[in-house]
Amino acid sequence: MEFGECPVTTATTLQPREVTPVKTKYRKIVTAIPVPESIPILEKLREHEPQSMGGQPPVIWDRAEGFCVYDKWGNQWIDWSSGVLVTNAGHSHPAVKQAALDQINHGLMHNYCFPSEIRGKLIEELVKVAPKGLEKVFLLTTGSEATECAIKLMRQHGKTVGGNSKIVIVSFVNGFHGRTMGSQMAGGWPGQKEWIVNLDPAMVQVPYPDGFRQPDTSFDVFLDSLKQAGVKPENVAGVMMETYQGGSAKLAPMPYMKKLREWCDANDAVLTFDEVQAGFGRTGKFWAFEHYEIETDLICCGKGISSGMPLSAVIGRTQLLDQFPPGSMTSTHTGNPVCVAAALASVQSIRKENMVENARKIGEILAVELNRLKEKFDGPIGAADAVGAVATLQMVKPGTTEPDKPLATAIVRGCIERGLLMFAPVGTGGGTVKIAPPLITPEDVLREAIGVLEESLEEAIQ
Ligand code: PLP
């Protein structure tokens, strides 16, 4: 996910603003924003953290439960961030919290790669929810590690079947796969690559068929782009794709995806879906790639896997995951038992409590309502998309696809001042207002939040 800088956190605007008090069952705003008493904390963070950490609105989280976030000065927000699409089962889900506490109280907080029973249980559960044929799971800590690992697995496969020239990784323009060196090079944001001196020439990006900034959604664009980049299909080790891109909650067209699968098969290239953001029910299917009705070879997981603890995973075919001998693909914190216990409880809760179906219903409501808003505020909303419990409004200079970051930022700020929590705008030029409620959000809460968004749009679009 690519964040734009959010001006509400810049030095000139770290000034409390008096706002109209709000008091509903789920939203309370009883102070100026940012809270005057919070300024010393914000300043301390600013002084000692890299400025790269300063992109988010100045809300100091104290506690979060279900679909609400609280600070310690009496303010309460409906959460439309899920803490960057992590808390799919809701914040502090009772079963997830209990599982982590039980694991700590039991007395095992770390065991490196030594076998543990709890790790065995999670692996078994993940294989159960994965499509048939994906039978191995490697646990890591962050999403970036999972995508790095997928790159390594795809390349190793390429070298085995096609020699040293079959190492090209194809990914997508405006894609995001994390912030480690390899994952950034596989990402498609030019700004993320400027500091890298020697870009890997065997990583190429092709346009993502979003139908908005890339109107031609035919698979010919994929083929032509590879040709233009001088890449021979037989040299491609794998294709890595976010199931939807962070800046627009829009799936690729099905015919494109079917052709992509056929192309990968024909060229012995591995297909990887980066579901770090899209998995675990977020899009109204357990795995977002299920929307495409095609098979995948690898899945990268993270974020929603545990609804709050740092854990990620690569799930895939045995012949891919078993390419490296014992000891050569490991991690110190692989399968940390506390995170694993939380993830097991989260995955089970998502399934038992029908959260995937709830995400689907959330998506139906968001699609209707965001399109209504797009018509009402015709012009500045260039695209409105929703797929399950993730949606985007792409704010543009009217009549163009040029992103309008100041407008997107003003909308987010307006929502925060009204008790609706969102993270800073994302996507191309920081123009996307992104909506990502926990999957447990009930309809009345969702509709209340949509009303807040509408008020904020009214204020921001003059
Ligand atoms: N892949 C996708 C699609 C993501 O959205 C993200 C994070 O936003 C990542 C990978 C990186 O995950 P992490 O921040 O846990 O390293």
GROMACS .gro file of C-alpha atoms and ligand atoms in nm:
model
  478
    1MET     CA    1   0.000   0.000   0.000
    2GLU     CA    2   0.143   0.334  -0.098
    3PHE     CA    3   0.069   0.617   0.142
    4GLY     CA    4   0.058   0.980   0.058
    5GLU     CA    5   0.186   1.214   0.324
    6CYS     CA    6  -0.106   1.336   0.528
    7PRO     CA    7  -0.082   1.712   0.588
    8VAL     CA    8  -0.270   1.684   0.917
    9THR     CA    9   0.060   1.563   1.062
   10THR     CA   10   0.289   1.830   0.923
   11ALA     CA   11   0.459   2.075   1.158
   12THR     CA   12   0.240   2.364   1.056
   13THR     CA   13  -0.080   2.175   1.125
   14LEU     CA   14   0.007   2.006   1.452
   15GLN     CA   15  -0.224   2.262   1.602
   16PRO     CA   16  -0.540   2.148   1.775
   17ARG     CA   17  -0.849   2.243   1.578
   18GLU     CA   18  -1.178   2.306   1.755
   19VAL     CA   19  -1.437   2.072   1.607
   20THR     CA   20  -1.810   2.021   1.657
   21PRO     CA   21  -1.860   1.772   1.942
   22VAL     CA   22  -1.999   1.432   1.838
   23LYS     CA   23  -2.187   1.189   2.059
   24THR     CA   24  -2.346   0.873   1.922
   25LYS     CA   25  -2.333   0.517   2.051
   26TYR     CA   26  -2.020   0.446   1.848
   27ARG     CA   27  -1.858   0.787   1.796
   28LYS     CA   28  -1.747   1.043   2.050
   29ILE     CA   29  -1.543   1.351   1.979
   30VAL     CA   30  -1.509   1.559   2.295
   31THR     CA   31  -1.180   1.744   2.240
   32ALA     CA   32  -1.003   1.951   1.980
   33ILE     CA   33  -0.821   1.737   1.720
   34PRO     CA   34  -0.536   1.662   1.766
   35VAL     CA   35  -0.602   1.643   2.138
   36PRO     CA   36  -0.400   1.924   2.303
   37GLU     CA   37  -0.268   1.684   2.571
   38SER     CA   38  -0.143   1.450   2.299
   39ILE     CA   39   0.092   1.705   2.144
   40PRO     CA   40   0.393   1.624   2.370
   41ILE     CA   41   0.360   1.255   2.275
   42LEU     CA   42   0.338   1.340   1.905
   43GLU     CA   43   0.638   1.568   1.938
   44LYS     CA   44   0.843   1.302   2.117
   45LEU     CA   45   0.769   1.053   1.840
   46ARG     CA   46   0.861   1.309   1.583
   47GLU     CA   47   1.188   1.382   1.753
   48HIS     CA   48   1.305   1.021   1.780
   49GLU     CA   49   1.139   0.832   1.498
   50PRO     CA   50   1.234   0.864   1.133
   51GLN     CA   51   1.011   1.112   0.955
   52SER     CA   52   0.893   0.825   0.735
   53MET     CA   53   0.680   0.718   1.032
   54GLY     CA   54   0.492   1.046   1.032
   55GLY     CA   55   0.241   0.986   0.757
   56GLN     CA   56  -0.069   0.909   0.961
   57PRO     CA   57  -0.334   1.134   1.117
   58PRO     CA   58  -0.246   1.233   1.475
   59VAL     CA   59  -0.483   1.004   1.662
   60ILE     CA   60  -0.311   0.838   1.956
   61TRP     CA   61  -0.459   0.493   1.986
   62ASP     CA   62  -0.505   0.383   2.345
   63ARG     CA   63  -0.741   0.089   2.308
   64ALA     CA   64  -0.931  -0.078   2.027
   65GLU     CA   65  -1.214  -0.325   2.046
   66GLY     CA   66  -1.434  -0.470   1.775
   67PHE     CA   67  -1.492  -0.193   1.521
   68CYS     CA   68  -1.402   0.098   1.750
   69VAL     CA   69  -1.078   0.274   1.841
   70TYR     CA   70  -1.041   0.486   2.157
   71ASP     CA   71  -0.791   0.743   2.277
   72LYS     CA   72  -0.744   0.815   2.646
   73TRP     CA   73  -0.909   1.156   2.636
   74GLY     CA   74  -1.265   1.034   2.578
   75ASN     CA   75  -1.272   1.021   2.198
   76GLN     CA   76  -1.406   0.716   2.018
   77TRP     CA   77  -1.396   0.639   1.647
   78ILE     CA   78  -1.570   0.389   1.424
   79ASP     CA   79  -1.274   0.221   1.259
   80TRP     CA   80  -1.251   0.222   0.882
   81SER     CA   81  -0.881   0.130   0.882
   82SER     CA   82  -0.867  -0.213   1.048
   83GLY     CA   83  -0.522  -0.085   1.141
   84VAL     CA   84  -0.422  -0.106   0.773
   85LEU     CA   85  -0.637  -0.410   0.689
   86VAL     CA   86  -0.514  -0.625   0.973
   87THR     CA   87  -0.797  -0.670   1.222
   88ASN     CA   88  -1.030  -0.867   0.997
   89ALA     CA   89  -1.194  -1.039   1.297
   90GLY     CA   90  -1.217  -0.703   1.474
   91HIS     CA   91  -0.982  -0.544   1.726
   92SER     CA   92  -0.908  -0.756   2.033
   93HIS     CA   93  -1.147  -1.031   1.926
   94PRO     CA   94  -1.217  -1.218   2.253
   95ALA     CA   95  -1.103  -1.556   2.117
   96VAL     CA   96  -0.786  -1.411   1.963
   97LYS     CA   97  -0.701  -1.220   2.278
   98GLN     CA   98  -0.766  -1.524   2.497
   99ALA     CA   99  -0.558  -1.752   2.276
  100ALA     CA  100  -0.259  -1.518   2.298
  101LEU     CA  101  -0.301  -1.480   2.675
  102ASP     CA  102  -0.336  -1.855   2.724
  103GLN     CA  103  -0.022  -1.916   2.523
  104ILE     CA  104   0.174  -1.664   2.730
  105ASN     CA  105   0.036  -1.801   3.054
  106HIS     CA  106   0.113  -2.154   2.946
  107GLY     CA  107   0.476  -2.049   2.940
  108LEU     CA  108   0.604  -2.068   2.583
  109MET     CA  109   0.668  -1.738   2.408
  110HIS     CA  110   0.939  -1.845   2.167
  111ASN     CA  111   1.080  -2.166   2.021
  112TYR     CA  112   1.265  -2.068   1.698
  113CYS     CA  113   1.233  -2.346   1.438
  114PHE     CA  114   1.207  -2.617   1.699
  115PRO     CA  115   0.881  -2.799   1.643
  116SER     CA  116   0.581  -2.687   1.847
  117GLU     CA  117   0.236  -2.834   1.874
  118ILE     CA  118   0.062  -2.501   1.829
  119ARG     CA  119   0.253  -2.438   1.503
  120GLY     CA  120   0.139  -2.778   1.381
  121LYS     CA  121  -0.221  -2.683   1.452
  122LEU     CA  122  -0.203  -2.356   1.260
  123ILE     CA  123  -0.028  -2.517   0.963
  124GLU     CA  124  -0.297  -2.783   0.951
  125GLU     CA  125  -0.570  -2.516   0.965
  126LEU     CA  126  -0.409  -2.312   0.688
  127VAL     CA  127  -0.374  -2.615   0.462
  128LYS     CA  128  -0.742  -2.688   0.531
  129VAL     CA  129  -0.850  -2.342   0.415
  130ALA     CA  130  -0.607  -2.332   0.121
  131PRO     CA  131  -0.712  -2.467  -0.219
  132LYS     CA  132  -0.635  -2.830  -0.289
  133GLY     CA  133  -0.281  -2.880  -0.412
  134LEU     CA  134  -0.129  -2.612  -0.188
  135GLU     CA  135  -0.003  -2.834   0.089
  136LYS     CA  136   0.294  -2.658   0.246
  137VAL     CA  137   0.306  -2.351   0.470
  138PHE     CA  138   0.610  -2.147   0.570
  139LEU     CA  139   0.549  -1.902   0.853
  140LEU     CA  140   0.724  -1.566   0.871
  141THR     CA  141   0.660  -1.238   1.047
  142THR     CA  142   0.582  -0.962   0.796
  143GLY     CA  143   0.411  -0.941   0.460
  144SER     CA  144   0.733  -0.814   0.302
  145GLU     CA  145   0.912  -1.128   0.413
  146ALA     CA  146   0.640  -1.339   0.256
  147THR     CA  147   0.671  -1.165  -0.081
  148GLU     CA  148   1.053  -1.180  -0.063
  149CYS     CA  149   1.023  -1.550   0.002
  150ALA     CA  150   0.788  -1.593  -0.296
  151ILE     CA  151   1.042  -1.416  -0.519
  152LYS     CA  152   1.312  -1.655  -0.399
  153LEU     CA  153   1.089  -1.958  -0.458
  154MET     CA  154   0.985  -1.844  -0.807
  155ARG     CA  155   1.345  -1.778  -0.910
  156GLN     CA  156   1.473  -2.106  -0.777
  157HIS     CA  157   1.201  -2.285  -0.970
  158GLY     CA  158   1.292  -2.091  -1.285
  159LYS     CA  159   1.658  -2.182  -1.253
  160THR     CA  160   1.574  -2.547  -1.204
  161VAL     CA  161   1.348  -2.576  -1.507
  162GLY     CA  162   1.513  -2.323  -1.738
  163GLY     CA  163   1.864  -2.242  -1.621
  164ASN     CA  164   2.017  -1.912  -1.513
  165SER     CA  165   1.830  -1.698  -1.764
  166LYS     CA  166   1.485  -1.801  -1.636
  167ILE     CA  167   1.481  -1.563  -1.342
  168VAL     CA  168   1.253  -1.277  -1.455
  169ILE     CA  169   0.985  -1.177  -1.205
  170VAL     CA  170   0.689  -1.000  -1.361
  171SER     CA  171   0.477  -0.780  -1.137
  172PHE     CA  172   0.249  -0.481  -1.190
  173VAL     CA  173   0.276  -0.106  -1.224
  174ASN     CA  174   0.156   0.059  -0.900
  175GLY     CA  175   0.181  -0.274  -0.722
  176PHE     CA  176   0.293  -0.290  -0.361
  177HIS     CA  177   0.464  -0.590  -0.208
  178GLY     CA  178   0.640  -0.440   0.093
  179ARG     CA  179   0.933  -0.226   0.193
  180THR     CA  180   1.232  -0.459   0.197
  181MET     CA  181   1.477  -0.434  -0.093
  182GLY     CA  182   1.343  -0.720  -0.305
  183SER     CA  183   0.978  -0.650  -0.234
  184GLN     CA  184   1.028  -0.282  -0.324
  185MET     CA  185   1.192  -0.377  -0.651
  186ALA     CA  186   0.899  -0.606  -0.728
  187GLY     CA  187   0.663  -0.320  -0.645
  188GLY     CA  188   0.555  -0.080  -0.913
  189TRP     CA  189   0.590   0.264  -0.753
  190PRO     CA  190   0.872   0.463  -0.911
  191GLY     CA  191   0.918   0.662  -0.588
  192GLN     CA  192   1.006   0.343  -0.403
  193LYS     CA  193   1.295   0.267  -0.633
  194GLU     CA  194   1.469   0.601  -0.655
  195TRP     CA  195   1.711   0.522  -0.374
  196ILE     CA  196   1.806   0.180  -0.512
  197VAL     CA  197   2.130   0.218  -0.708
  198ASN     CA  198   2.134  -0.111  -0.893
  199LEU     CA  199   1.778  -0.205  -0.978
  200ASP     CA  200   1.738  -0.573  -1.052
  201PRO     CA  201   1.705  -0.586  -1.432
  202ALA     CA  202   1.517  -0.915  -1.407
  203MET     CA  203   1.220  -0.756  -1.233
  204VAL     CA  204   0.975  -0.593  -1.470
  205GLN     CA  205   0.634  -0.439  -1.425
  206VAL     CA  206   0.340  -0.444  -1.664
  207PRO     CA  207   0.024  -0.231  -1.640
  208TYR     CA  208  -0.247  -0.352  -1.402
  209PRO     CA  209  -0.578  -0.386  -1.588
  210ASP     CA  210  -0.783  -0.156  -1.362
  211GLY     CA  211  -0.999  -0.006  -1.638
  212PHE     CA  212  -0.947   0.343  -1.495
  213ARG     CA  213  -0.592   0.470  -1.542
  214GLN     CA  214  -0.527   0.169  -1.765
  215PRO     CA  215  -0.834   0.161  -1.991
  216ASP     CA  216  -0.716  -0.130  -2.209
  217THR     CA  217  -0.774  -0.434  -1.991
  218SER     CA  218  -0.695  -0.695  -2.255
  219PHE     CA  219  -0.423  -0.953  -2.198
  220ASP     CA  220  -0.246  -0.822  -2.510
  221VAL     CA  221  -0.116  -0.537  -2.293
  222PHE     CA  222   0.065  -0.793  -2.076
  223LEU     CA  223   0.221  -0.957  -2.381
  224ASP     CA  224   0.312  -0.627  -2.550
  225SER     CA  225   0.463  -0.487  -2.231
  226LEU     CA  226   0.691  -0.787  -2.192
  227LYS     CA  227   0.796  -0.755  -2.555
  228GLN     CA  228   0.872  -0.385  -2.508
  229ALA     CA  229   1.078  -0.467  -2.200
  230GLY     CA  230   1.274  -0.721  -2.406
  231VAL     CA  231   1.158  -1.014  -2.193
  232LYS     CA  232   1.120  -1.352  -2.358
  233PRO     CA  233   0.834  -1.554  -2.208
  234GLU     CA  234   1.061  -1.856  -2.160
  235ASN     CA  235   1.279  -1.645  -1.928
  236VAL     CA  236   1.000  -1.561  -1.688
  237ALA     CA  237   1.030  -1.747  -1.356
  238GLY     CA  238   0.707  -1.615  -1.213
  239VAL     CA  239   0.435  -1.352  -1.200
  240MET     CA  240   0.344  -1.187  -0.871
  241MET     CA  241   0.019  -1.000  -0.846
  242GLU     CA  242  -0.180  -0.836  -0.570
  243THR     CA  243  -0.529  -0.976  -0.607
  244TYR     CA  244  -0.650  -0.617  -0.612
  245GLN     CA  245  -0.419  -0.317  -0.588
  246GLY     CA  246  -0.405  -0.114  -0.270
  247GLY     CA  247  -0.493   0.212  -0.442
  248SER     CA  248  -0.813   0.081  -0.601
  249ALA     CA  249  -1.036  -0.192  -0.467
  250LYS     CA  250  -1.101  -0.329  -0.812
  251LEU     CA  251  -1.049  -0.681  -0.935
  252ALA     CA  252  -0.888  -0.750  -1.271
  253PRO     CA  253  -1.122  -0.878  -1.545
  254MET     CA  254  -1.180  -1.251  -1.538
  255PRO     CA  255  -1.081  -1.315  -1.905
  256TYR     CA  256  -0.748  -1.142  -1.838
  257MET     CA  257  -0.687  -1.361  -1.535
  258LYS     CA  258  -0.778  -1.682  -1.716
  259LYS     CA  259  -0.532  -1.592  -1.992
  260LEU     CA  260  -0.267  -1.509  -1.734
  261ARG     CA  261  -0.306  -1.854  -1.578
  262GLU     CA  262  -0.285  -2.021  -1.921
  263TRP     CA  263   0.021  -1.814  -2.009
  264CYS     CA  264   0.197  -1.912  -1.684
  265ASP     CA  265   0.120  -2.278  -1.749
  266ALA     CA  266   0.242  -2.258  -2.109
  267ASN     CA  267   0.569  -2.094  -2.000
  268ASP     CA  268   0.631  -2.292  -1.682
  269ALA     CA  269   0.612  -1.971  -1.480
  270VAL     CA  270   0.491  -1.968  -1.120
  271LEU     CA  271   0.180  -1.763  -1.045
  272THR     CA  272   0.182  -1.596  -0.703
  273PHE     CA  273  -0.104  -1.402  -0.553
  274ASP     CA  274   0.004  -1.150  -0.295
  275GLU     CA  275  -0.293  -1.180  -0.059
  276VAL     CA  276  -0.119  -1.005   0.229
  277GLN     CA  277  -0.396  -0.747   0.217
  278ALA     CA  278  -0.671  -0.933   0.035
  279GLY     CA  279  -0.680  -1.267   0.216
  280PHE     CA  280  -0.872  -1.402   0.515
  281GLY     CA  281  -1.214  -1.294   0.402
  282ARG     CA  282  -1.147  -0.929   0.326
  283THR     CA  283  -1.303  -0.933  -0.021
  284GLY     CA  284  -1.607  -1.146   0.059
  285LYS     CA  285  -1.433  -1.471  -0.036
  286PHE     CA  286  -1.186  -1.642   0.194
  287TRP     CA  287  -0.912  -1.589  -0.067
  288ALA     CA  288  -0.959  -1.298  -0.302
  289PHE     CA  289  -0.819  -1.490  -0.601
  290GLU     CA  290  -1.123  -1.719  -0.574
  291HIS     CA  291  -1.308  -1.438  -0.751
  292TYR     CA  292  -1.103  -1.527  -1.060
  293GLU     CA  293  -1.188  -1.899  -1.056
  294ILE     CA  294  -0.831  -1.993  -1.137
  295GLU     CA  295  -0.563  -2.187  -0.952
  296THR     CA  296  -0.258  -2.033  -0.794
  297ASP     CA  297   0.083  -2.181  -0.717
  298LEU     CA  298   0.177  -1.962  -0.421
  299ILE     CA  299  -0.015  -1.738  -0.181
  300CYS     CA  300   0.153  -1.469   0.028
  301CYS     CA  301  -0.035  -1.400   0.351
  302GLY     CA  302   0.004  -1.148   0.630
  303LYS     CA  303  -0.205  -0.879   0.798
  304GLY     CA  304  -0.550  -1.042   0.846
  305ILE     CA  305  -0.401  -1.386   0.916
  306SER     CA  306  -0.396  -1.310   1.289
  307SER     CA  307  -0.616  -1.001   1.324
  308GLY     CA  308  -0.345  -0.821   1.514
  309MET     CA  309  -0.022  -1.010   1.585
  310PRO     CA  310   0.282  -1.003   1.355
  311LEU     CA  311   0.265  -1.317   1.145
  312SER     CA  312   0.283  -1.393   0.775
  313ALA     CA  313   0.297  -1.702   0.561
  314VAL     CA  314   0.370  -1.841   0.220
  315ILE     CA  315   0.138  -2.123   0.123
  316GLY     CA  316   0.211  -2.326  -0.187
  317ARG     CA  317   0.275  -2.638  -0.382
  318THR     CA  318   0.512  -2.890  -0.229
  319GLN     CA  319   0.755  -2.887  -0.520
  320LEU     CA  320   0.797  -2.510  -0.476
  321LEU     CA  321   0.818  -2.491  -0.097
  322ASP     CA  322   1.049  -2.792  -0.075
  323GLN     CA  323   1.318  -2.651  -0.303
  324PHE     CA  324   1.561  -2.564  -0.026
  325PRO     CA  325   1.731  -2.815   0.203
  326PRO     CA  326   1.688  -2.817   0.584
  327GLY     CA  327   1.813  -2.500   0.750
  328SER     CA  328   1.829  -2.288   0.434
  329MET     CA  329   1.486  -2.125   0.437
  330THR     CA  330   1.409  -2.036   0.798
  331SER     CA  331   1.355  -1.738   1.022
  332THR     CA  332   1.427  -1.672   1.391
  333HIS     CA  333   1.067  -1.581   1.459
  334THR     CA  334   0.900  -1.824   1.225
  335GLY     CA  335   0.580  -1.939   1.389
  336ASN     CA  336   0.620  -1.743   1.710
  337PRO     CA  337   0.387  -1.942   1.941
  338VAL     CA  338   0.194  -1.640   2.072
  339CYS     CA  339   0.133  -1.506   1.721
  340VAL     CA  340   0.048  -1.854   1.598
  341ALA     CA  341  -0.206  -1.908   1.877
  342ALA     CA  342  -0.368  -1.575   1.791
  343ALA     CA  343  -0.373  -1.660   1.420
  344LEU     CA  344  -0.530  -1.997   1.481
  345ALA     CA  345  -0.807  -1.837   1.686
  346SER     CA  346  -0.852  -1.563   1.428
  347VAL     CA  347  -0.882  -1.799   1.131
  348GLN     CA  348  -1.126  -2.019   1.324
  349SER     CA  349  -1.332  -1.717   1.432
  350ILE     CA  350  -1.346  -1.579   1.078
  351ARG     CA  351  -1.487  -1.911   0.961
  352LYS     CA  352  -1.716  -1.991   1.256
  353GLU     CA  353  -1.868  -1.645   1.278
  354ASN     CA  354  -1.941  -1.610   0.905
  355MET     CA  355  -1.722  -1.306   0.869
  356VAL     CA  356  -1.650  -1.377   0.504
  357GLU     CA  357  -2.021  -1.357   0.429
  358ASN     CA  358  -2.048  -1.039   0.634
  359ALA     CA  359  -1.764  -0.889   0.431
  360ARG     CA  360  -1.955  -0.974   0.114
  361LYS     CA  361  -2.265  -0.795   0.247
  362ILE     CA  362  -2.056  -0.494   0.351
  363GLY     CA  363  -1.927  -0.481  -0.005
  364GLU     CA  364  -2.277  -0.483  -0.152
  365ILE     CA  365  -2.377  -0.186   0.062
  366LEU     CA  366  -2.055   0.003  -0.002
  367ALA     CA  367  -2.081  -0.050  -0.379
  368VAL     CA  368  -2.433   0.098  -0.391
  369GLU     CA  369  -2.361   0.385  -0.154
  370LEU     CA  370  -2.025   0.485  -0.300
  371ASN     CA  371  -2.172   0.491  -0.649
  372ARG     CA  372  -2.452   0.711  -0.517
  373LEU     CA  373  -2.190   0.946  -0.375
  374LYS     CA  374  -1.998   0.937  -0.701
  375GLU     CA  375  -2.308   1.053  -0.886
  376LYS     CA  376  -2.394   1.313  -0.622
  377PHE     CA  377  -2.044   1.462  -0.624
  378ASP     CA  378  -1.990   1.409  -0.994
  379GLY     CA  379  -1.644   1.516  -1.104
  380PRO     CA  380  -1.406   1.494  -0.808
  381ILE     CA  381  -1.473   1.123  -0.753
  382GLY     CA  382  -1.303   0.962  -1.051
  383ALA     CA  383  -1.373   0.603  -0.949
  384ALA     CA  384  -1.566   0.433  -0.671
  385ASP     CA  385  -1.497   0.065  -0.615
  386ALA     CA  386  -1.580  -0.191  -0.351
  387VAL     CA  387  -1.508  -0.559  -0.315
  388GLY     CA  388  -1.620  -0.699   0.018
  389ALA     CA  389  -1.498  -0.500   0.314
  390VAL     CA  390  -1.256  -0.288   0.117
  391ALA     CA  391  -1.346   0.010  -0.096
  392THR     CA  392  -1.182   0.310  -0.256
  393LEU     CA  393  -1.279   0.656  -0.374
  394GLN     CA  394  -1.024   0.791  -0.619
  395MET     CA  395  -1.033   1.168  -0.592
  396VAL     CA  396  -0.932   1.348  -0.912
  397LYS     CA  397  -0.920   1.689  -1.073
  398PRO     CA  398  -1.264   1.683  -1.243
  399GLY     CA  399  -1.265   1.554  -1.599
  400THR     CA  400  -0.921   1.395  -1.563
  401THR     CA  401  -0.760   1.097  -1.391
  402GLU     CA  402  -0.511   1.328  -1.221
  403PRO     CA  403  -0.513   1.249  -0.846
  404ASP     CA  404  -0.631   1.520  -0.606
  405LYS     CA  405  -0.434   1.454  -0.291
  406PRO     CA  406  -0.531   1.772  -0.102
  407LEU     CA  407  -0.897   1.685  -0.152
  408ALA     CA  408  -0.848   1.321  -0.043
  409THR     CA  409  -0.660   1.444   0.264
  410ALA     CA  410  -0.933   1.694   0.352
  411ILE     CA  411  -1.193   1.417   0.332
  412VAL     CA  412  -0.993   1.190   0.563
  413ARG     CA  413  -0.942   1.475   0.807
  414GLY     CA  414  -1.314   1.558   0.801
  415CYS     CA  415  -1.397   1.196   0.881
  416ILE     CA  416  -1.151   1.182   1.169
  417GLU     CA  417  -1.289   1.503   1.316
  418ARG     CA  418  -1.636   1.344   1.304
  419GLY     CA  419  -1.535   1.018   1.473
  420LEU     CA  420  -1.464   0.798   1.172
  421LEU     CA  421  -1.108   0.669   1.167
  422MET     CA  422  -0.928   0.630   0.837
  423PHE     CA  423  -0.563   0.611   0.748
  424ALA     CA  424  -0.398   0.871   0.526
  425PRO     CA  425  -0.488   0.863   0.155
  426VAL     CA  426  -0.314   0.598  -0.054
  427GLY     CA  427  -0.265   0.507  -0.418
  428THR     CA  428  -0.156   0.704  -0.721
  429GLY     CA  429  -0.049   1.052  -0.614
  430GLY     CA  430  -0.205   0.995  -0.269
  431GLY     CA  431  -0.550   1.054  -0.418
  432THR     CA  432  -0.735   0.750  -0.286
  433VAL     CA  433  -0.959   0.755   0.018
  434LYS     CA  434  -0.955   0.396   0.137
  435ILE     CA  435  -1.228   0.227   0.337
  436ALA     CA  436  -1.145  -0.093   0.524
  437PRO     CA  437  -1.375  -0.173   0.817
  438PRO     CA  438  -1.327  -0.488   1.025
  439LEU     CA  439  -1.532  -0.772   0.874
  440ILE     CA  440  -1.755  -0.781   1.183
  441THR     CA  441  -1.892  -0.430   1.128
  442PRO     CA  442  -2.273  -0.442   1.154
  443GLU     CA  443  -2.496  -0.276   0.894
  444ASP     CA  444  -2.617   0.009   1.118
  445VAL     CA  445  -2.258   0.103   1.204
  446LEU     CA  446  -2.157   0.084   0.840
  447ARG     CA  447  -2.445   0.311   0.737
  448GLU     CA  448  -2.365   0.559   1.014
  449ALA     CA  449  -2.006   0.572   0.888
  450ILE     CA  450  -2.120   0.623   0.529
  451GLY     CA  451  -2.326   0.921   0.653
  452VAL     CA  452  -2.011   1.065   0.810
  453LEU     CA  453  -1.820   1.018   0.485
  454GLU     CA  454  -2.097   1.201   0.299
  455GLU     CA  455  -2.081   1.494   0.542
  456SER     CA  456  -1.707   1.509   0.503
  457LEU     CA  457  -1.735   1.501   0.123
  458GLU     CA  458  -1.989   1.783   0.141
  459GLU     CA  459  -1.751   1.992   0.349
  460ALA     CA  460  -1.441   1.916   0.142
  461ILE     CA  461  -1.599   1.959  -0.202
  462GLN     CA  462  -1.710   2.317  -0.223
  463PLP     N1  463   0.184  -0.692   0.014
  463PLP     C1  464   0.073  -0.617   0.018
  463PLP     C2  465  -0.032  -0.637  -0.088
  463PLP     C3  466   0.055  -0.522   0.117
  463PLP     O1  467  -0.055  -0.445   0.118
  463PLP     C4  468   0.155  -0.505   0.214
  463PLP     C5  469   0.141  -0.402   0.320
  463PLP     O2  470   0.072  -0.304   0.309
  463PLP     C6  471   0.269  -0.585   0.207
  463PLP     C7  472   0.280  -0.680   0.108
  463PLP     C8  473   0.380  -0.570   0.308
  463PLP     O3  474   0.342  -0.617   0.432
  463PLP     P1  475   0.422  -0.570   0.564
  463PLP     O4  476   0.396  -0.425   0.582
  463PLP     O5  477   0.365  -0.656   0.673
  463PLP     O6  478   0.566  -0.600   0.540
   0.00000   0.00000   0.00000
